[in-house]
PDB file of C-alpha atoms and ligand atoms in Angstrom:
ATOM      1  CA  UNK A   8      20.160  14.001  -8.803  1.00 68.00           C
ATOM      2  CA  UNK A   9      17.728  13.975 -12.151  1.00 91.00           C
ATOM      3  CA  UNK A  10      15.508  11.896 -10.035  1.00 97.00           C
ATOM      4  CA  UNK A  11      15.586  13.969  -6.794  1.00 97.00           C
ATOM      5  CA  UNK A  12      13.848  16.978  -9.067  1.00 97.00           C
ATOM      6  CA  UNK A  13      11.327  14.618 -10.402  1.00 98.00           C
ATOM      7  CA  UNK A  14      10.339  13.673  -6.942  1.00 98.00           C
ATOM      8  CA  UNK A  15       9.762  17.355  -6.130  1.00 98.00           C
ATOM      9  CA  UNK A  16       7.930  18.532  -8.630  1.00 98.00           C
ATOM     10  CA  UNK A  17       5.699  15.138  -8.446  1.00 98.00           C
ATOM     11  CA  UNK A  18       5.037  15.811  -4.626  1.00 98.00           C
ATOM     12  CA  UNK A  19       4.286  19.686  -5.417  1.00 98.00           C
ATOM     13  CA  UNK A  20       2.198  19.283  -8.518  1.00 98.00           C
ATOM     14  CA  UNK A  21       0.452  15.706  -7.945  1.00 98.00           C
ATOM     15  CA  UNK A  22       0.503  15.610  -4.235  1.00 98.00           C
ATOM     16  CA  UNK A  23       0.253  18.648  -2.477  1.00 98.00           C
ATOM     17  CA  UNK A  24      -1.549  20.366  -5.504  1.00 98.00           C
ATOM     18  CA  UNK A  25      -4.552  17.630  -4.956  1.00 98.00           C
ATOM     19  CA  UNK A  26      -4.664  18.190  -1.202  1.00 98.00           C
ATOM     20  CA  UNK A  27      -2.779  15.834   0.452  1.00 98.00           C
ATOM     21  CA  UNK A  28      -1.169  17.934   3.598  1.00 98.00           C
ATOM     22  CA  UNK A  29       0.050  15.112   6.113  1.00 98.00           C
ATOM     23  CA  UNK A  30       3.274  16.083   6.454  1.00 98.00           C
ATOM     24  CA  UNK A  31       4.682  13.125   7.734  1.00 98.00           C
ATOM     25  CA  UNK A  32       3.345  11.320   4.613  1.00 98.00           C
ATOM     26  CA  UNK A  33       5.027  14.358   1.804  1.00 98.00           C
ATOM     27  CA  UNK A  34       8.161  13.826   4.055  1.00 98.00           C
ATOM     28  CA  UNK A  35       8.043  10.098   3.078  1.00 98.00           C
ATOM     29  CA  UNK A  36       7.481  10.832  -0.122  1.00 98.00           C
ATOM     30  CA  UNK A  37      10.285  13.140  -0.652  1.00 98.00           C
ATOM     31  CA  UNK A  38      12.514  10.860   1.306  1.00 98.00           C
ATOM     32  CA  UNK A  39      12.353   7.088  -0.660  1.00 98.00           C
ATOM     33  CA  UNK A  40      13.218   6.924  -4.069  1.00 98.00           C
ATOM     34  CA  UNK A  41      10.454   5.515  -6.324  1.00 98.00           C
ATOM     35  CA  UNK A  42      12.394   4.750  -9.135  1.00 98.00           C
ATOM     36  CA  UNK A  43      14.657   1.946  -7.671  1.00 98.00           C
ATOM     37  CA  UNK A  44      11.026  -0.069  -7.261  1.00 98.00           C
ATOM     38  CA  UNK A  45      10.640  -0.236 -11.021  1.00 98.00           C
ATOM     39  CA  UNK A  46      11.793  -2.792 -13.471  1.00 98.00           C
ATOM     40  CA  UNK A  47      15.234  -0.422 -15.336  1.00 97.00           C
ATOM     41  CA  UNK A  48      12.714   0.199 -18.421  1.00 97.00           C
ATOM     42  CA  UNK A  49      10.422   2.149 -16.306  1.00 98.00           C
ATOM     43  CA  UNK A  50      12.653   3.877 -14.116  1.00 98.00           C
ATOM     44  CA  UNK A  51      12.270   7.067 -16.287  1.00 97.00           C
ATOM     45  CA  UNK A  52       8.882   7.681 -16.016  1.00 98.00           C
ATOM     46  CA  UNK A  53       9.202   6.403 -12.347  1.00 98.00           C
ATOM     47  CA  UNK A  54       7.644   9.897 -10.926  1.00 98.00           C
ATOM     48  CA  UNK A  55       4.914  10.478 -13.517  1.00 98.00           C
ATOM     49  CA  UNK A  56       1.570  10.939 -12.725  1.00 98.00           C
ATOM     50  CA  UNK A  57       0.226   7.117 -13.532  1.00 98.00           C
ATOM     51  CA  UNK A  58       0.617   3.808 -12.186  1.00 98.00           C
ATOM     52  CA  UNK A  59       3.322   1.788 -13.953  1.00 98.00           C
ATOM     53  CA  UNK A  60       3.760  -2.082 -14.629  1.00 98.00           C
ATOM     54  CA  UNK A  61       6.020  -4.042 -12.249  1.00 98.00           C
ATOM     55  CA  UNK A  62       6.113  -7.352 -14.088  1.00 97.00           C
ATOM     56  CA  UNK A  63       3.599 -10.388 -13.215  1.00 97.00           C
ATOM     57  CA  UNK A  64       0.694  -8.199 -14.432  1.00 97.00           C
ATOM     58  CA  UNK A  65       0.970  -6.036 -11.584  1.00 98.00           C
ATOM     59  CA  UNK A  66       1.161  -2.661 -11.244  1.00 98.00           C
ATOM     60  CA  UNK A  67       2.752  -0.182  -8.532  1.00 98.00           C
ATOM     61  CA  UNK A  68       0.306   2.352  -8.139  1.00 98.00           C
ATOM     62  CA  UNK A  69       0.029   6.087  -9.056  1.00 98.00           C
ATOM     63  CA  UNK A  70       1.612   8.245  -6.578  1.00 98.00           C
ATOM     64  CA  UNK A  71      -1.353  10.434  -5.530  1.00 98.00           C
ATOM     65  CA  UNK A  72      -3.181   7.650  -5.226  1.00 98.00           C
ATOM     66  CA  UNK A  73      -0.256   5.990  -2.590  1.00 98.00           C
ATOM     67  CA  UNK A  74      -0.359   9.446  -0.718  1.00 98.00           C
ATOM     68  CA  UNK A  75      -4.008   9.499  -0.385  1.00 98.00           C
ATOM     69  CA  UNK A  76      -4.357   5.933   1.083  1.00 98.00           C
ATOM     70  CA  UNK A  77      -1.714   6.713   3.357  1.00 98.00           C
ATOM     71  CA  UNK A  78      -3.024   9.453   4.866  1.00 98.00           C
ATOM     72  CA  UNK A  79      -6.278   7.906   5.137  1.00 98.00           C
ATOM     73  CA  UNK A  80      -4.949   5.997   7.217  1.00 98.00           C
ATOM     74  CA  UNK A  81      -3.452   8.449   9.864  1.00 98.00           C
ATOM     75  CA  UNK A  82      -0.428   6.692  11.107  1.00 98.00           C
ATOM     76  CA  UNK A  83       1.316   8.366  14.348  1.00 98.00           C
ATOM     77  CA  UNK A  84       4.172   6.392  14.227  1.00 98.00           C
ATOM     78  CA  UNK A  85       3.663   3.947  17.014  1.00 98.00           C
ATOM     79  CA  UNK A  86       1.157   1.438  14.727  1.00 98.00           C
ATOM     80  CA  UNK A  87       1.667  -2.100  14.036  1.00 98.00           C
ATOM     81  CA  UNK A  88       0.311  -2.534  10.065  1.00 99.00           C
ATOM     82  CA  UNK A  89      -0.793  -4.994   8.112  1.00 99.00           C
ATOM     83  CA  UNK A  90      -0.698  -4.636   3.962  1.00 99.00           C
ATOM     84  CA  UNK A  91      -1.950  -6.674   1.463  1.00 99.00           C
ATOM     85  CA  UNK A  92      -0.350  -6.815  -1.822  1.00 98.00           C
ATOM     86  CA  UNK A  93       3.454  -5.793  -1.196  1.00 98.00           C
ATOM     87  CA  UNK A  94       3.871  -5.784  -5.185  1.00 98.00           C
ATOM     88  CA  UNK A  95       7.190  -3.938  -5.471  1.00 98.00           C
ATOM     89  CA  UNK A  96       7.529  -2.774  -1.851  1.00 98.00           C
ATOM     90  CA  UNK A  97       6.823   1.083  -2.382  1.00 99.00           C
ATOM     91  CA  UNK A  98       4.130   1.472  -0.457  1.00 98.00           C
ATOM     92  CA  UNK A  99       6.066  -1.044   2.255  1.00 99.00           C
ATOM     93  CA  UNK A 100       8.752   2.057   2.812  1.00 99.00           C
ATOM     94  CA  UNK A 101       6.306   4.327   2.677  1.00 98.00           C
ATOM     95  CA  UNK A 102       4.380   3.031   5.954  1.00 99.00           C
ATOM     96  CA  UNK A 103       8.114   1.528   7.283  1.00 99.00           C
ATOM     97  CA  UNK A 104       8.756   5.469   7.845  1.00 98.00           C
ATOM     98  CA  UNK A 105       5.273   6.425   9.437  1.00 98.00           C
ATOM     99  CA  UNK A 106       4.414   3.678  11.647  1.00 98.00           C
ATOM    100  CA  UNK A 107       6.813   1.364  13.715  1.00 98.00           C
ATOM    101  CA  UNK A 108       5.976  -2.295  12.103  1.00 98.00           C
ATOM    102  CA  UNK A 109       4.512  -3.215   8.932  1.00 99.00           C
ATOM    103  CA  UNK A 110       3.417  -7.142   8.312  1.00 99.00           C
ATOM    104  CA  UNK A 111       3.213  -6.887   4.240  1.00 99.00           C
ATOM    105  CA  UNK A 112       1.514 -10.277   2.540  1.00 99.00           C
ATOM    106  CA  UNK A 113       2.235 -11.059  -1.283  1.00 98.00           C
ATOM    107  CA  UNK A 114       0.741 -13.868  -3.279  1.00 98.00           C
ATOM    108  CA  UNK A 115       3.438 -13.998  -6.014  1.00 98.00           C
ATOM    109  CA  UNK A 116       6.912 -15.151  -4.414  1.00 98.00           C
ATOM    110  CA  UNK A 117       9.256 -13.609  -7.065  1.00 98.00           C
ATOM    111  CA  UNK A 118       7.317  -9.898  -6.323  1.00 98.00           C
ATOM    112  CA  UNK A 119       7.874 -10.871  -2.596  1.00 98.00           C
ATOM    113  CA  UNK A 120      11.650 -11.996  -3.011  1.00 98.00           C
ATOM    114  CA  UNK A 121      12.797  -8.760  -5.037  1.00 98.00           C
ATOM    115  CA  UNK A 122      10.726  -6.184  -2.466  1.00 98.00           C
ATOM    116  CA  UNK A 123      12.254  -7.815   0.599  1.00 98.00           C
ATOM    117  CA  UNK A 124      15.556  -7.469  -1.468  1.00 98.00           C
ATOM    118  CA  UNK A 125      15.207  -4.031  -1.730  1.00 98.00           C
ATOM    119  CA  UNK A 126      13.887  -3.026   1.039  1.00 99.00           C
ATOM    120  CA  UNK A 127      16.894  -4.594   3.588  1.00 98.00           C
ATOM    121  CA  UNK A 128      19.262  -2.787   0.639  1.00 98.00           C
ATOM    122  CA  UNK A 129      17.601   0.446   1.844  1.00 98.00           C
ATOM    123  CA  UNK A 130      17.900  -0.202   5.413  1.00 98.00           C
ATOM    124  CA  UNK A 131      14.317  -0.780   5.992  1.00 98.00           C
ATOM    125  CA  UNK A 132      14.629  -3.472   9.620  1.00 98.00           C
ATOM    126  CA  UNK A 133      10.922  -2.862  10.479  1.00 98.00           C
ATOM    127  CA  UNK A 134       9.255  -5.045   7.641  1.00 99.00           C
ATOM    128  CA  UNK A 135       8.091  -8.266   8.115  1.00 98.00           C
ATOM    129  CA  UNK A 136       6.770 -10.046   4.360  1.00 98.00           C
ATOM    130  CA  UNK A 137       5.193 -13.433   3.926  1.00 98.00           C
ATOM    131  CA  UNK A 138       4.421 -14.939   0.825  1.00 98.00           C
ATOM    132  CA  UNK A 139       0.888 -16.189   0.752  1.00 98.00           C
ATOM    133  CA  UNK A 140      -3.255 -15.197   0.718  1.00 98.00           C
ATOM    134  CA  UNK A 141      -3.472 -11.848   2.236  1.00 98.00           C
ATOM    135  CA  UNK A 142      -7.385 -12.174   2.453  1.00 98.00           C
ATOM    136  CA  UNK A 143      -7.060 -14.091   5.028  1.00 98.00           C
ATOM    137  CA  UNK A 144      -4.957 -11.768   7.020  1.00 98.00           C
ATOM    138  CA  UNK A 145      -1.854 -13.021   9.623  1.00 98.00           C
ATOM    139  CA  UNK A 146      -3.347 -14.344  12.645  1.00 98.00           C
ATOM    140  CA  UNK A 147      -0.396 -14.784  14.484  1.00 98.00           C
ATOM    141  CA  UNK A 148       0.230 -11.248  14.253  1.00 98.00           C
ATOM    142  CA  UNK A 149      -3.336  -9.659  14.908  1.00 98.00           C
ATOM    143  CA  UNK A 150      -4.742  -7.179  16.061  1.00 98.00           C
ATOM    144  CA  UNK A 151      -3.424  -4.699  13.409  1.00 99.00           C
ATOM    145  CA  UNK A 152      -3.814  -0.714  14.556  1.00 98.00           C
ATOM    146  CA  UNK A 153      -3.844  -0.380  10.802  1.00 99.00           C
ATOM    147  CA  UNK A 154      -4.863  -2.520   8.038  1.00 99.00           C
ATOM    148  CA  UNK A 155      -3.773  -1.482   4.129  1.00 99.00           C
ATOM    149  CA  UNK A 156      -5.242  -3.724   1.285  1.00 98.00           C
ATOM    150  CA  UNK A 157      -3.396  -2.696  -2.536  1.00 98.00           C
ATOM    151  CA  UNK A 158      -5.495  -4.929  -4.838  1.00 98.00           C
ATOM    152  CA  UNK A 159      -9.233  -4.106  -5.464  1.00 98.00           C
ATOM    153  CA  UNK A 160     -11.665  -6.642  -3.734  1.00 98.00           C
ATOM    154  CA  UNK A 161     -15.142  -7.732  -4.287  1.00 98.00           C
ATOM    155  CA  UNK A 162     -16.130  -6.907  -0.484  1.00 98.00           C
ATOM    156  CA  UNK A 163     -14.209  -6.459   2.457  1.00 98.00           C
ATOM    157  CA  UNK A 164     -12.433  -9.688   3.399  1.00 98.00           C
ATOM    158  CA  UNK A 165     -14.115 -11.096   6.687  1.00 98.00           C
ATOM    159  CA  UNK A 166     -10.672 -12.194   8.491  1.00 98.00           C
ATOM    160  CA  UNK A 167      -9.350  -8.285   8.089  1.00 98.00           C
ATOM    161  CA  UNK A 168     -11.991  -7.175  10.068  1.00 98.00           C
ATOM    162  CA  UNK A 169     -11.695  -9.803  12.640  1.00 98.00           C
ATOM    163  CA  UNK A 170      -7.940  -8.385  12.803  1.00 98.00           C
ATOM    164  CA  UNK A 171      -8.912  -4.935  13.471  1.00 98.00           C
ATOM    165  CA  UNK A 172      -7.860  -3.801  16.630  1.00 98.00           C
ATOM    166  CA  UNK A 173     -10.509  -1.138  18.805  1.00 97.00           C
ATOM    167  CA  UNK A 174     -10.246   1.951  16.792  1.00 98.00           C
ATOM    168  CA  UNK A 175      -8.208   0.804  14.363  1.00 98.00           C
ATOM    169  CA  UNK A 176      -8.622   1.479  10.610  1.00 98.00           C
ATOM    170  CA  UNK A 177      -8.506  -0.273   7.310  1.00 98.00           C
ATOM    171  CA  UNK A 178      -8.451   1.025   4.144  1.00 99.00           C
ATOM    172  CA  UNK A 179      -9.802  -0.972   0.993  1.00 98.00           C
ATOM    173  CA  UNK A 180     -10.610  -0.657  -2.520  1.00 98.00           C
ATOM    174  CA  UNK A 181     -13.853  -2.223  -3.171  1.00 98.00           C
ATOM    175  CA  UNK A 182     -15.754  -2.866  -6.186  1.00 98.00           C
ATOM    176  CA  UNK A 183     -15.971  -4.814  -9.544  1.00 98.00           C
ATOM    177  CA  UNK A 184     -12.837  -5.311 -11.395  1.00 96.00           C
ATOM    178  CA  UNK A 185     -13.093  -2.188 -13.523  1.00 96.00           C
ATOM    179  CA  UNK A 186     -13.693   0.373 -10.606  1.00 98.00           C
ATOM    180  CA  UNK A 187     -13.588   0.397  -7.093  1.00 98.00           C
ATOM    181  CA  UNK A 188     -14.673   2.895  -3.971  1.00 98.00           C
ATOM    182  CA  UNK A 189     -11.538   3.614  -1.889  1.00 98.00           C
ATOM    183  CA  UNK A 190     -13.231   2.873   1.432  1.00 98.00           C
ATOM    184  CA  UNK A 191     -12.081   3.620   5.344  1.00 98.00           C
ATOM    185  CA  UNK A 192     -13.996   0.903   7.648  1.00 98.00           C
ATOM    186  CA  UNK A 193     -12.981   2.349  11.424  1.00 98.00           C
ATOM    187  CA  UNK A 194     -13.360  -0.272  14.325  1.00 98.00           C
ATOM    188  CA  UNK A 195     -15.738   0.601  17.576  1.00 97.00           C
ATOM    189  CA  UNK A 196     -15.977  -1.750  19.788  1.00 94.00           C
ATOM    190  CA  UNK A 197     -18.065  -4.600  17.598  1.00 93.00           C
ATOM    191  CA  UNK A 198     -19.334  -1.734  15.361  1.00 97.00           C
ATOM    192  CA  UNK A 199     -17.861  -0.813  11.889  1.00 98.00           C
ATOM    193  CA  UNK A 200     -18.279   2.426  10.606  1.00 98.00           C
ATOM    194  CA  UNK A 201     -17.747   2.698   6.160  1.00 98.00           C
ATOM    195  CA  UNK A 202     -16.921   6.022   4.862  1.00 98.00           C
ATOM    196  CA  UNK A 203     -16.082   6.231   0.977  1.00 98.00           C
ATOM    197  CA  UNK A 204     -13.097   8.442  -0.490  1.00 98.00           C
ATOM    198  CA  UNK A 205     -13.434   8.245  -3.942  1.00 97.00           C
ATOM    199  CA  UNK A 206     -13.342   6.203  -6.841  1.00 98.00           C
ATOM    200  CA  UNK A 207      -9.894   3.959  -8.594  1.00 98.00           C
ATOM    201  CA  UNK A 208      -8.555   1.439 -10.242  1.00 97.00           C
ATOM    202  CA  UNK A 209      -6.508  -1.407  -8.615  1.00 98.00           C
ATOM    203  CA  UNK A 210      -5.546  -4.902 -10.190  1.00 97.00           C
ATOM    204  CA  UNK A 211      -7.067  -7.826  -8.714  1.00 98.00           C
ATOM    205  CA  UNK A 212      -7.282  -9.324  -5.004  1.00 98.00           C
ATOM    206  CA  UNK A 213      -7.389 -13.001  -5.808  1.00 98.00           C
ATOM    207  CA  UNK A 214      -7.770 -15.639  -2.827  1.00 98.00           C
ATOM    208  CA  UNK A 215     -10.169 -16.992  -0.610  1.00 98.00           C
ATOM    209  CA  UNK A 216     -11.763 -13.668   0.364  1.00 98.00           C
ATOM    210  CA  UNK A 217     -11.485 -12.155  -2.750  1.00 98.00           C
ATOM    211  CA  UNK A 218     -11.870 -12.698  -6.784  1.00 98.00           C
ATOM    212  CA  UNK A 219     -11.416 -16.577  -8.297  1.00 96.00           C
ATOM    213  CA  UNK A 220      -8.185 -16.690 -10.195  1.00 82.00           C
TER     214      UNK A 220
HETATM  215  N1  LIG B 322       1.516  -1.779  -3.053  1.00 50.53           N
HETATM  216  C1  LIG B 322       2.202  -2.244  -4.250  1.00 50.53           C
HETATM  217  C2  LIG B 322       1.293  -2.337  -5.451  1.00 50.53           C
HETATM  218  C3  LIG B 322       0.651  -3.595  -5.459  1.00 50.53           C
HETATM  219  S1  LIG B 322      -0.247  -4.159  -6.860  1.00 50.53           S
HETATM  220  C4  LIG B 322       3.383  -1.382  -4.573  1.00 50.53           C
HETATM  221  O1  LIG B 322       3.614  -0.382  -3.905  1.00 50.53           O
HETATM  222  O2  LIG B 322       4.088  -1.745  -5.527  1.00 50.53           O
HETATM  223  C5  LIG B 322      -1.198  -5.353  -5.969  1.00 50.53           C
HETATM  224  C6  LIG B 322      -0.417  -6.533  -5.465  1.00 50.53           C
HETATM  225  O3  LIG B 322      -1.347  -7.342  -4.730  1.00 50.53           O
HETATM  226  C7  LIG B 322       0.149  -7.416  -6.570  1.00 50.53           C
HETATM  227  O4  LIG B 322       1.523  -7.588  -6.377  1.00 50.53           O
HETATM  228  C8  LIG B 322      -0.612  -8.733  -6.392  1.00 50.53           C
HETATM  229  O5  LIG B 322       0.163  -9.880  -6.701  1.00 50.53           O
HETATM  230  C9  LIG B 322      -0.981  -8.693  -4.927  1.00 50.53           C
HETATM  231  N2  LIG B 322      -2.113  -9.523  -4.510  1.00 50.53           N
HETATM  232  C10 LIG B 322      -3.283  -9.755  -5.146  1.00 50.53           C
HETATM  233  N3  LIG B 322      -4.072 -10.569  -4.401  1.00 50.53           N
HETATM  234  C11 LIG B 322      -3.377 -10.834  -3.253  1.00 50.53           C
HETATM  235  C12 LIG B 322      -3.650 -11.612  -2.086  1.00 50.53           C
HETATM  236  N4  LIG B 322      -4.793 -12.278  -1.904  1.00 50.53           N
HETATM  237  N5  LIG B 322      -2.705 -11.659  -1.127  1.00 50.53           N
HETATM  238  C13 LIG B 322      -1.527 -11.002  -1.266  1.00 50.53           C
HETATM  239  N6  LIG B 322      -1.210 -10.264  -2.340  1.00 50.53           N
HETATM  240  C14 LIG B 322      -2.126 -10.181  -3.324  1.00 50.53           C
END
């Protein structure tokens, strides 16, 4: 119940406040609870306005900054999405409830074995993870209607864009490792248009298409 206010006041004051409308995204938002994707020691400060560690150096990212990817990347409920970086499996649930597959690729097992935990706890049947490099996409799976990447890269990895399906969307931080331009790339036909949404901070993509390790 303590958490259930938290995750109110979070979506009224860092969400909605900031602009996010979607309301299929605040109802996802209201709906999965964001604490039970933290390590116990963080579970308190699970709907504050920051992004919080999830062991292995990673991070789970701030919540406005999950609500404005997500929206970005218009999801109807019918879409078949690929995400890179399933860290703690937030943002997993999050696009489980707005779209009707999600393919989620994680390069550290142990992150991969406790999200896919989790998520079948909560009931979530419509997630597919694979440990492994998630710059070079899942081929077997493509073409993606959507296309989420969760670590910052140093340009957009050439095998996501080969997996974007006609009109489909992918949305990217790129940059250098201390800052990175959110950036929508929209698929027509064999052209690519880039449209920029502001600047963040994600950990790492490391693999082929991305930073050394
Ligand atoms: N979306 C996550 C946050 C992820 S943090 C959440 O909601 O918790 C970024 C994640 O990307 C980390 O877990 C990191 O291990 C992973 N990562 C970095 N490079 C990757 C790559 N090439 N392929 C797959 N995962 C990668």
């Amino acid at each position: 119940m303590k958490y259930e206010g938290r995750r109110e006041k979070m979506v009224r004051t860092q969400i909605e406040a900031r602009g996010v409308s979607d309301p299929a995204v605040l109802r996802a938002i209201r709906k999965i609870p964001r604490h039970r994707f933290l390590p116990e020691a963080f579970q308190d400060q699970a709907y504050d306005d920051c992004p919080l560690p999830i062991g292995h150096k990673q991070t789970i990212s701030q919540p406005y900054t999950v609500a404005v990817m997500t929206e970005a990347l218009g999801l109807t409920g019918r879409e078949r999405v690929l995400e890179i970086g399933t860290g703690s499996g937030y943002q997993s649930a999050i696009l489980a409830e707005l779209a009707e597959w999600v393919y989620s690729i994680e390069r550290i097992p142990e992150l991969a074995k406790s999200a896919r935990e989790l998520l079948d706890e909560l009931g979530y049947d419509n997630v597919a993870i694979r440990v492994g490099d998630g710059t070079r996409g899942w081929k077997s799976e493509a073409p993606f209607d959507r296309i989420m990447v969760t670590a910052g890269a140093p340009k957009v990895p050439e095998p996501l864009l080969q997996q974007l399906g006609e009109g489909g969307r992918l949305v990217i931080p790129v940059g250098d490792p201390y800052t990175q331009t959110m950036t929508r790339v929209t698929r027509r036909g064999s052209e690519f248009q880039h449209e920029s949404l502001g600047a963040y901070r994600f950990v790492e993509l490391i693999g082929e298409y991305g930073w050394d390790k």
